[in-house]
Coordinates of C-alpha atoms in Angstrom, one line a residue:
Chain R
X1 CA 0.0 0.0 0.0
X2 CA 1.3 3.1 -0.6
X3 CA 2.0 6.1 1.5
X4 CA -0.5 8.9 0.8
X5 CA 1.6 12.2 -0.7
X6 CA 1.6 15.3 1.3
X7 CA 0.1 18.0 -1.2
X8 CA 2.0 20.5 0.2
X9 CA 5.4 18.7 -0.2
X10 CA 4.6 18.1 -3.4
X11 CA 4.2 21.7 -4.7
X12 CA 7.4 22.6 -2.8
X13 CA 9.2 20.1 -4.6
X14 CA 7.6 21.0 -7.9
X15 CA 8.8 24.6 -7.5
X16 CA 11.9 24.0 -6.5
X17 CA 12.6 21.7 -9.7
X18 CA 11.2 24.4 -11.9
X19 CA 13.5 27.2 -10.4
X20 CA 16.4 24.8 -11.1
X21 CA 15.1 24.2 -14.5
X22 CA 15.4 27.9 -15.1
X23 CA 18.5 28.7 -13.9
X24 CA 20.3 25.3 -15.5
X25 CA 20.9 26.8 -19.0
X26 CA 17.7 27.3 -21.1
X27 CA 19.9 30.5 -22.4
X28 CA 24.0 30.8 -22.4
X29 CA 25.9 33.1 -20.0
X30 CA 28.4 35.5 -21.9
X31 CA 31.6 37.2 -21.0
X32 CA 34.7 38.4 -21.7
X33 CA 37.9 37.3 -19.9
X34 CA 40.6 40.4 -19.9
X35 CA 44.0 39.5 -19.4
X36 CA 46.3 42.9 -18.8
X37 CA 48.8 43.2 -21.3
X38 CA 50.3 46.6 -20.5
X39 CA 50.7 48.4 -17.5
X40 CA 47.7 49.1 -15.2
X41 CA 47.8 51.8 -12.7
X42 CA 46.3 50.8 -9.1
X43 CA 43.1 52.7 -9.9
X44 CA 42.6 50.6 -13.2
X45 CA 40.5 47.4 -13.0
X46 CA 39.5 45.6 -16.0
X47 CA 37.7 42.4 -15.1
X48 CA 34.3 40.0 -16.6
X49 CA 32.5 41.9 -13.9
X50 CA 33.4 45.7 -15.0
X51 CA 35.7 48.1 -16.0
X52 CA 37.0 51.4 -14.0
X53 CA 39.4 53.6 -15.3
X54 CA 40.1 57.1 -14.3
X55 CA 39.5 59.9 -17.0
X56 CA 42.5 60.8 -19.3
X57 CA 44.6 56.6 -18.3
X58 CA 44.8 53.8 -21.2
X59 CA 45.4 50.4 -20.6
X60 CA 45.9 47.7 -22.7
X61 CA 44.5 44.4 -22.2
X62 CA 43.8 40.9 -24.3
X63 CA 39.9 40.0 -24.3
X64 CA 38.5 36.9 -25.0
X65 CA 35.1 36.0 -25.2
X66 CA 33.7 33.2 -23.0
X67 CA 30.2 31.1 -23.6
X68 CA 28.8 29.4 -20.6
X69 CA 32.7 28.8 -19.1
X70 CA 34.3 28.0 -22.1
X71 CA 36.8 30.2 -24.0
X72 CA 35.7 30.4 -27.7
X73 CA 37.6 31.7 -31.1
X74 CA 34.3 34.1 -31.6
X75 CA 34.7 37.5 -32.9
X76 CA 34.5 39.9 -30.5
X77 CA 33.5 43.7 -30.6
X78 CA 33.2 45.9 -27.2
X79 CA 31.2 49.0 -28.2
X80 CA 30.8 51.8 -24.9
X81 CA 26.7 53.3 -24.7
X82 CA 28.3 56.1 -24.3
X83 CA 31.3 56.5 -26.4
X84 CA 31.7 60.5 -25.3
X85 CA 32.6 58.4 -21.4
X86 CA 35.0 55.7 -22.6
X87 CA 36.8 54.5 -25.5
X88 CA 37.9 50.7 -26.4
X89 CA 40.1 50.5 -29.1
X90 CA 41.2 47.0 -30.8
X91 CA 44.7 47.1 -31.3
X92 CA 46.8 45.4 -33.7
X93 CA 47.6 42.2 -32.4
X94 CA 45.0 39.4 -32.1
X95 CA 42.4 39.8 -29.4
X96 CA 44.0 43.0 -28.0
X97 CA 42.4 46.2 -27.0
X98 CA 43.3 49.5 -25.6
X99 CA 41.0 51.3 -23.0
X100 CA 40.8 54.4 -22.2
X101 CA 38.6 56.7 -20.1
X102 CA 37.7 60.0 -21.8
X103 CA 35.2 61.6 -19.1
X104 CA 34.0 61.0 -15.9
X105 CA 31.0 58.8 -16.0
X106 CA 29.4 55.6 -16.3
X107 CA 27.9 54.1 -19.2
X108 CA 28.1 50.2 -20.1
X109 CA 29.8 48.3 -23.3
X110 CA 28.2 46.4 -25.1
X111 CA 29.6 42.7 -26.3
X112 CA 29.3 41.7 -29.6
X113 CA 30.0 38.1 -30.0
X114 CA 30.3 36.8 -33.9
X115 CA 28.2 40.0 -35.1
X116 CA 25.4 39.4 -32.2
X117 CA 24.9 41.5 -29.3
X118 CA 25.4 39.1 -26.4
X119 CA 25.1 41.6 -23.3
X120 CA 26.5 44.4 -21.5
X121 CA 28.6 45.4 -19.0
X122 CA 28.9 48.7 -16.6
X123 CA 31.9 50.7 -17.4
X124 CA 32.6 53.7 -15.0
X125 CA 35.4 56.6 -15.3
X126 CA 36.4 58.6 -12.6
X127 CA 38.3 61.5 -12.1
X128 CA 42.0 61.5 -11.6
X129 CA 43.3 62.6 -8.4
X130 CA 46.7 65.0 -8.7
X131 CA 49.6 62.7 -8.5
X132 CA 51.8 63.3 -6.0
X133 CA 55.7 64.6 -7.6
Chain D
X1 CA 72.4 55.8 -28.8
X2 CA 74.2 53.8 -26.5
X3 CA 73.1 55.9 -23.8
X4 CA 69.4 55.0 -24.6
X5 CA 70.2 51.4 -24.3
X6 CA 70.9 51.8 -20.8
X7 CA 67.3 53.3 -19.8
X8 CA 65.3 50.6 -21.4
X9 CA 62.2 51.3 -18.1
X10 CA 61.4 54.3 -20.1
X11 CA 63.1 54.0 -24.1
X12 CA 63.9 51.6 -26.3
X13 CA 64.2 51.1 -29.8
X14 CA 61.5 50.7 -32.9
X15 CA 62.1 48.4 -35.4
X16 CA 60.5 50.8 -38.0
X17 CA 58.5 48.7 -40.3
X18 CA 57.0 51.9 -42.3
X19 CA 56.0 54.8 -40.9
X20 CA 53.3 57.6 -41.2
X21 CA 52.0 59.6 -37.9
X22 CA 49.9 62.6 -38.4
X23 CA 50.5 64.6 -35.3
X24 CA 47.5 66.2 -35.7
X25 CA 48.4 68.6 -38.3
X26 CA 52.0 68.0 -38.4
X27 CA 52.9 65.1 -40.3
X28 CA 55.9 62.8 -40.0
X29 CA 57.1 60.2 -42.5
X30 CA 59.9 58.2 -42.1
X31 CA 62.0 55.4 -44.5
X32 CA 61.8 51.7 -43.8
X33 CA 64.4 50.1 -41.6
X34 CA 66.8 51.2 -38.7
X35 CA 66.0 51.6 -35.3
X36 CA 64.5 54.7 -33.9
X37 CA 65.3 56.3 -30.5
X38 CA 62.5 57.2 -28.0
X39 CA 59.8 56.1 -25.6
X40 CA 58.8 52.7 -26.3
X41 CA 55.1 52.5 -26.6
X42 CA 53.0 50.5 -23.8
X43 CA 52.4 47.8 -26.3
X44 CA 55.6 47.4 -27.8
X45 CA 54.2 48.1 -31.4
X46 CA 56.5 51.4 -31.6
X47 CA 57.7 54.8 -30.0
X48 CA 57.1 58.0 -29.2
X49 CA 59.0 61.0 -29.7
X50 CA 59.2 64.3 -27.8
X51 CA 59.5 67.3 -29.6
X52 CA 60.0 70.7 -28.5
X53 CA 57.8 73.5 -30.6
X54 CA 59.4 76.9 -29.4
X55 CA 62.8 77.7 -27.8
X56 CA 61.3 78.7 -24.0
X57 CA 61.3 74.8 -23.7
X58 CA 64.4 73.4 -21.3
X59 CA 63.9 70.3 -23.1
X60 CA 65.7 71.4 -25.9
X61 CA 68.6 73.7 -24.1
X62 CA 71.0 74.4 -26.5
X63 CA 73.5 76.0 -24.3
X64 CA 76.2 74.6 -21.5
X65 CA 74.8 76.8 -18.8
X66 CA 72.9 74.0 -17.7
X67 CA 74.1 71.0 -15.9
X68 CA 73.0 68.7 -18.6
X69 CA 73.6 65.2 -16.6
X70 CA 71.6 67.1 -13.9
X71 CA 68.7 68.0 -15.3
X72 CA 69.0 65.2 -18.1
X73 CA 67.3 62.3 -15.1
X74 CA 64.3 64.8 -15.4
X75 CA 63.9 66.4 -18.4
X76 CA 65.3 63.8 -20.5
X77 CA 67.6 63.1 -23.6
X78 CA 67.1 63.0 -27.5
X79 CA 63.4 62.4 -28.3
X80 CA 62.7 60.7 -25.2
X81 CA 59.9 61.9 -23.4
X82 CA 60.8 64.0 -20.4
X83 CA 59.7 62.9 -17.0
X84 CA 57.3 65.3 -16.9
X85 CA 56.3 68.4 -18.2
X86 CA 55.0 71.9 -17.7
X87 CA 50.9 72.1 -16.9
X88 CA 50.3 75.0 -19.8
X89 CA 53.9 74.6 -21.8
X90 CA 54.0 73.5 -25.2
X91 CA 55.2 70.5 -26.3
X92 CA 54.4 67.8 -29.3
X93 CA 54.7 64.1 -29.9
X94 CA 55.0 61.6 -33.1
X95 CA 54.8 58.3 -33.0
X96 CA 57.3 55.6 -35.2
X97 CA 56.4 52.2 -35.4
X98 CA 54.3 49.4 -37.1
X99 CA 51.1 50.5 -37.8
X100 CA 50.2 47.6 -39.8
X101 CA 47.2 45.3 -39.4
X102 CA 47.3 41.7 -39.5
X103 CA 45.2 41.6 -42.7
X104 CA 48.5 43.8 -44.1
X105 CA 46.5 47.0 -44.3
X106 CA 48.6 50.0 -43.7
X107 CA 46.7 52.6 -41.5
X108 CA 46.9 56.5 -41.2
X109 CA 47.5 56.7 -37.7
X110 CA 47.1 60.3 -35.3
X111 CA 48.3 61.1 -32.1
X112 CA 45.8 62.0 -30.0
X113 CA 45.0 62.3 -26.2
X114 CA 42.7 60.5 -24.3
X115 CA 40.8 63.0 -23.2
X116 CA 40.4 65.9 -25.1
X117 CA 38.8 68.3 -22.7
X118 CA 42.0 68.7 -20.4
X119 CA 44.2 68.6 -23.1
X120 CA 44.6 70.9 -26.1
X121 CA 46.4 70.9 -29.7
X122 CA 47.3 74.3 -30.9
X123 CA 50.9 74.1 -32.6
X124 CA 51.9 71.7 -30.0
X125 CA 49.8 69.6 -27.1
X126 CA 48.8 71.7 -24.3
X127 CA 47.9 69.8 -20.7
X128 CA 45.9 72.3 -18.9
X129 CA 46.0 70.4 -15.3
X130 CA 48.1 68.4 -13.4
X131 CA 47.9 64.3 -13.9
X132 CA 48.8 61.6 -16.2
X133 CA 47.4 61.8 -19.7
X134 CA 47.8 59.2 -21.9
X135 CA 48.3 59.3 -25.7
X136 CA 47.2 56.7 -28.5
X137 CA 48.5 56.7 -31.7
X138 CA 44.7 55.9 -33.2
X139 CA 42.9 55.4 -36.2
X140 CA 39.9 56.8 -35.4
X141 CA 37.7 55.7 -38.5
X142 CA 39.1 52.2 -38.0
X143 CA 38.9 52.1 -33.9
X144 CA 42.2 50.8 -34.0
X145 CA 44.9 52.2 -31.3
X146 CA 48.6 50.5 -32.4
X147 CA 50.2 52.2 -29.4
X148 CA 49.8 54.6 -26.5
X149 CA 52.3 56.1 -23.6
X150 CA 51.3 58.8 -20.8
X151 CA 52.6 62.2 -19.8
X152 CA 52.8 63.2 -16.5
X153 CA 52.1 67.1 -16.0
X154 CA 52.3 69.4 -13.2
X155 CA 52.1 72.8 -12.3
X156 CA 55.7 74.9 -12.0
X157 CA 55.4 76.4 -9.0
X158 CA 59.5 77.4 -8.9
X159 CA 62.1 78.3 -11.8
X160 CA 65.8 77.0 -10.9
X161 CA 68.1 79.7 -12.8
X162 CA 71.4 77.6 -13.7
X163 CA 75.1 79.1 -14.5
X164 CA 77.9 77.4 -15.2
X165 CA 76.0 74.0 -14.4
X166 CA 75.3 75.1 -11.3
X167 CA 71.9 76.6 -9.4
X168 CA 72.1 79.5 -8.7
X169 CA 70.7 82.9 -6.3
X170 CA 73.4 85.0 -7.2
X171 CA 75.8 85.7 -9.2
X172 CA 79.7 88.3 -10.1
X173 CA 80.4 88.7 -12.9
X174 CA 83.4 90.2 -13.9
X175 CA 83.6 93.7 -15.7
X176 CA 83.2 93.3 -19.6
X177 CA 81.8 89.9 -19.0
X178 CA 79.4 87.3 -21.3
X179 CA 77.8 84.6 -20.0
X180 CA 74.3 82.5 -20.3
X181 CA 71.8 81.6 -18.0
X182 CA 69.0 79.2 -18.5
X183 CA 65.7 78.7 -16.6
X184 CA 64.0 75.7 -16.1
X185 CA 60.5 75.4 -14.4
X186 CA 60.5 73.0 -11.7
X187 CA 57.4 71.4 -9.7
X188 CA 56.6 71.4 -5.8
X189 CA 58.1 68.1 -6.2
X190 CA 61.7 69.3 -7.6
X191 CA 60.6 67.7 -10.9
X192 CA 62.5 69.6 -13.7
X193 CA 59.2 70.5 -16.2
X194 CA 59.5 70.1 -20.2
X195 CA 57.6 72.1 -22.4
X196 CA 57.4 75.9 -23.8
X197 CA 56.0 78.2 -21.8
X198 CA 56.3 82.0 -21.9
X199 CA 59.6 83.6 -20.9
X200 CA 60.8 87.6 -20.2
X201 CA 64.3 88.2 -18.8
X202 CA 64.7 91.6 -17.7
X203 CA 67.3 93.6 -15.9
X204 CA 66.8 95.9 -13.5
X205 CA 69.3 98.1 -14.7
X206 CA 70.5 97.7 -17.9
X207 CA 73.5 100.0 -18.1
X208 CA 75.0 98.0 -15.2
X209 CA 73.6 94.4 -17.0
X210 CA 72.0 94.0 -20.4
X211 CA 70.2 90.9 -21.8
X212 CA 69.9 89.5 -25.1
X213 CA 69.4 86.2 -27.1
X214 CA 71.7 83.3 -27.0
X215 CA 73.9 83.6 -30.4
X216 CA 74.0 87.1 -31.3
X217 CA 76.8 89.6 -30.5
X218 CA 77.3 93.1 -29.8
X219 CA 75.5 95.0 -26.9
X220 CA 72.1 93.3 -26.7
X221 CA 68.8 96.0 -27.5
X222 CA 67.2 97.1 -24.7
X223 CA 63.6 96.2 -24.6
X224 CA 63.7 93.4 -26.8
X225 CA 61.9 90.2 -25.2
X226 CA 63.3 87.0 -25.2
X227 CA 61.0 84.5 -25.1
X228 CA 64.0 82.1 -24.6
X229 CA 64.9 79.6 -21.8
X230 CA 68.3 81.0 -22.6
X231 CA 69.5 84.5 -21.9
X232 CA 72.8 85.9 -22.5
X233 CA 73.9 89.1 -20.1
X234 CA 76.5 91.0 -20.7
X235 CA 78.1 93.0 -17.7
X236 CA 78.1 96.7 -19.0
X237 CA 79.3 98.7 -15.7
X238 CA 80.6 98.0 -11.8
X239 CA 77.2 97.8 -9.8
X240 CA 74.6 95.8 -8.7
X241 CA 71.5 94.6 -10.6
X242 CA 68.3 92.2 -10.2
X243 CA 68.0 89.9 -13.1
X244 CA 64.5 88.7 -13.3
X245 CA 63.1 85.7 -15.3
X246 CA 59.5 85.0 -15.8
X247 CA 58.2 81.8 -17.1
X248 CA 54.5 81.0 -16.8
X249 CA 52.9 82.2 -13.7
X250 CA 56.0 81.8 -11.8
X251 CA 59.0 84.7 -11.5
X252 CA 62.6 84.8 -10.0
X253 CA 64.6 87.4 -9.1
X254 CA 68.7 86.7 -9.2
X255 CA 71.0 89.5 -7.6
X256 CA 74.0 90.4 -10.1
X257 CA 77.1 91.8 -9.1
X258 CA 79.3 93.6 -11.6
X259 CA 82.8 93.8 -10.4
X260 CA 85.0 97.3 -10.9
X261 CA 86.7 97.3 -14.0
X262 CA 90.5 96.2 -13.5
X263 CA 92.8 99.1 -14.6
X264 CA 96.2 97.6 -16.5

């Protein structure tokens, strides 16, 4: 004979399953890994999360653009919202760009991968603070 | 060149595969080949050279009034870029190196700041506040940046007057005397500062001390500016005078003592 089913245990379980369903992969994550290939002054951070450079630094960096963990060969543009707040720049060798913050601001770049836009992420620009001579 | 090899954390040589930078206006073309002296770009792809656009700039001292070694660790040698330079001097850049895409297209390249707001181009790049700028030699149409280096500025807030290779407050000169001076703007730091900015020389009294250019001869023109980081005096008469050297916002005064004429 079999136990009788708790009704209420039941929809917990059925909406737990269905939040796991959701989050599992019915669409791809995109990124883009950034590997520095120049120097980068402390107040510089380029990483898959965001990008913060004060107004009038460049930094030069390799990018590579990741689908759901894995590094592909894609094309790859990086285009700033606000291109008047921050410039990205390829440059001449494979997969490397140069970025530079024009104006303090924040705006977000958005990633191109093979011709389609993938996502965006924030990119902020701050203001320089006088360096110390 | 063999001094350049020696300061390879700020120079370093450009294997020039063909060149074209248009400095915004000013255009530089050089042959195939060779290796070109000056600041080697922050991507290796080429270098960039300083170059001074009016005499005012210390950069480009011509005469042996300044300790040279000295003020070399600051301002710098050949077409390297100075350590830093003058917030409002003048100054330019040009960039040699590959600017060559992987698909073998040849690109047009400028060099161009940053930011744009902060820094100005009118015969020669003009930082208008203290920081670090950087500077991309870009294809703008293309989005393509093949290079880039920053500039350090800061504001001269002290002018170090140099005779003989030496500092100096003061100064005798002998009866019948010609010498040079040079000024060169320093920041709160003691950072000797490149670039052209604005320069008077005057003497208080000019039939005890007259000024004039570098290079001529004769009794120097009273009333003639010399807008010249480089002065030459000549000691007219016995007395004692203020020399007094302007450059930007920033002014010096240097006592000058004329000694009595020696009578055979």
């Amino acid at each position: 004979m079999r136990p009788a089913t708790n009704p209420h245990r039941a929809l917990q379980l059925a909406l737990a399953l269905a939040l796991v369903a959701s989050s599992a992969g019915c669409s791809s994550e995109y990124w883009v890994d950034f590997t520095y290939v120049s120097d980068a002054a402390p107040s510089v951070l380029v990483d898959s999360d965001r990008i913060e450079i004060p107004a009038g630094l460049a930094v030069g960096v390799t990018a590579t653009p990741v689908e759901d963990g894995e590094r592909t060969g894609l094309a790859l543009d990086m285009v700033p919202v606000r291109p008047g707040i921050i410039g990205i720049d390829q440059a001449l060798e494979e997969r490397q760009w140069v970025i530079y913050g024009i104006s303090a601001g924040a705006t977000s770049i958005e990633l191109w991968f093979a011709g389609e836009l993938v996502g965006e992420m924030p990119a902020v620009v701050t203001e320089q603070h006088a360096p110390a001579d | 060149m063999g001094d350049d090899l020696m300061n390879l954390g700020r120079s370093g040589y450009a294997r020039l595969v063909l060149v074209s930078a248009m400095g915004m206006g000013m255009t530089t073309v050089g042959c195939s080949g060779g290796d070109v002296a000056g600041t080697l770009g922050q991507l290796g792809e080429g270098v960039f050279r300083y170059e001074c656009v009016e005499d005012s700039d210390a950069r480009c001292n011509q005469t042996s009034a300044v300790d040279t070694f000295e003020v070399s660790s600051d301002i710098g040698v050949d077409p390297e870029l100075p350590t830093a330079v003058a917030v409002g001097a003048r100054f330019d850049l040009t960039y040699v190196g590959d600017t060559v895409t992987d698909d073998g297209e040849f690109l047009i390249v400028d060099v161009e700041p940053a930011r744009n707001d902060l820094v100005t181009h009118s015969g020669g790049f003009v930082i208008e506040a203290a920081g670090t700028f950087a500077f991309l030699a870009r294809n703008g149409p293309k989005r393509i940046v093949t290079d880039f280096v920053h500039v350090d500025a800061f504001v001269a807030t002290a002018l170090d007057v140099w005779h003989l290779e030496q500092k100096v407050s003061s100064v005798t000169l002998d009866f019948g005397q010609e010498t040079e001076m040079a000024v060169v703007a320093v920041s709160d730091g003691g950072i000797a500062l490149a670039g052209a900015l604005p320069v008077t020389w005057s003497s208080s009294d000019a039939s005890i001390l007259a000024v004039g250019a570098t290079g001529e001869t004769g009794m120097p023109v009273e009333g003639v500016e010399i807008n010249d980081d480089e002065v030459r005096l000549v000691a007219v008469a016995e007395g004692l005078v203020t020399l007094t050297v302007t450059q930007g916002e920033v002014t010096r005064d240097i006592a000058v003592t004329v000694s009595p004429e020696v009578m055979p």
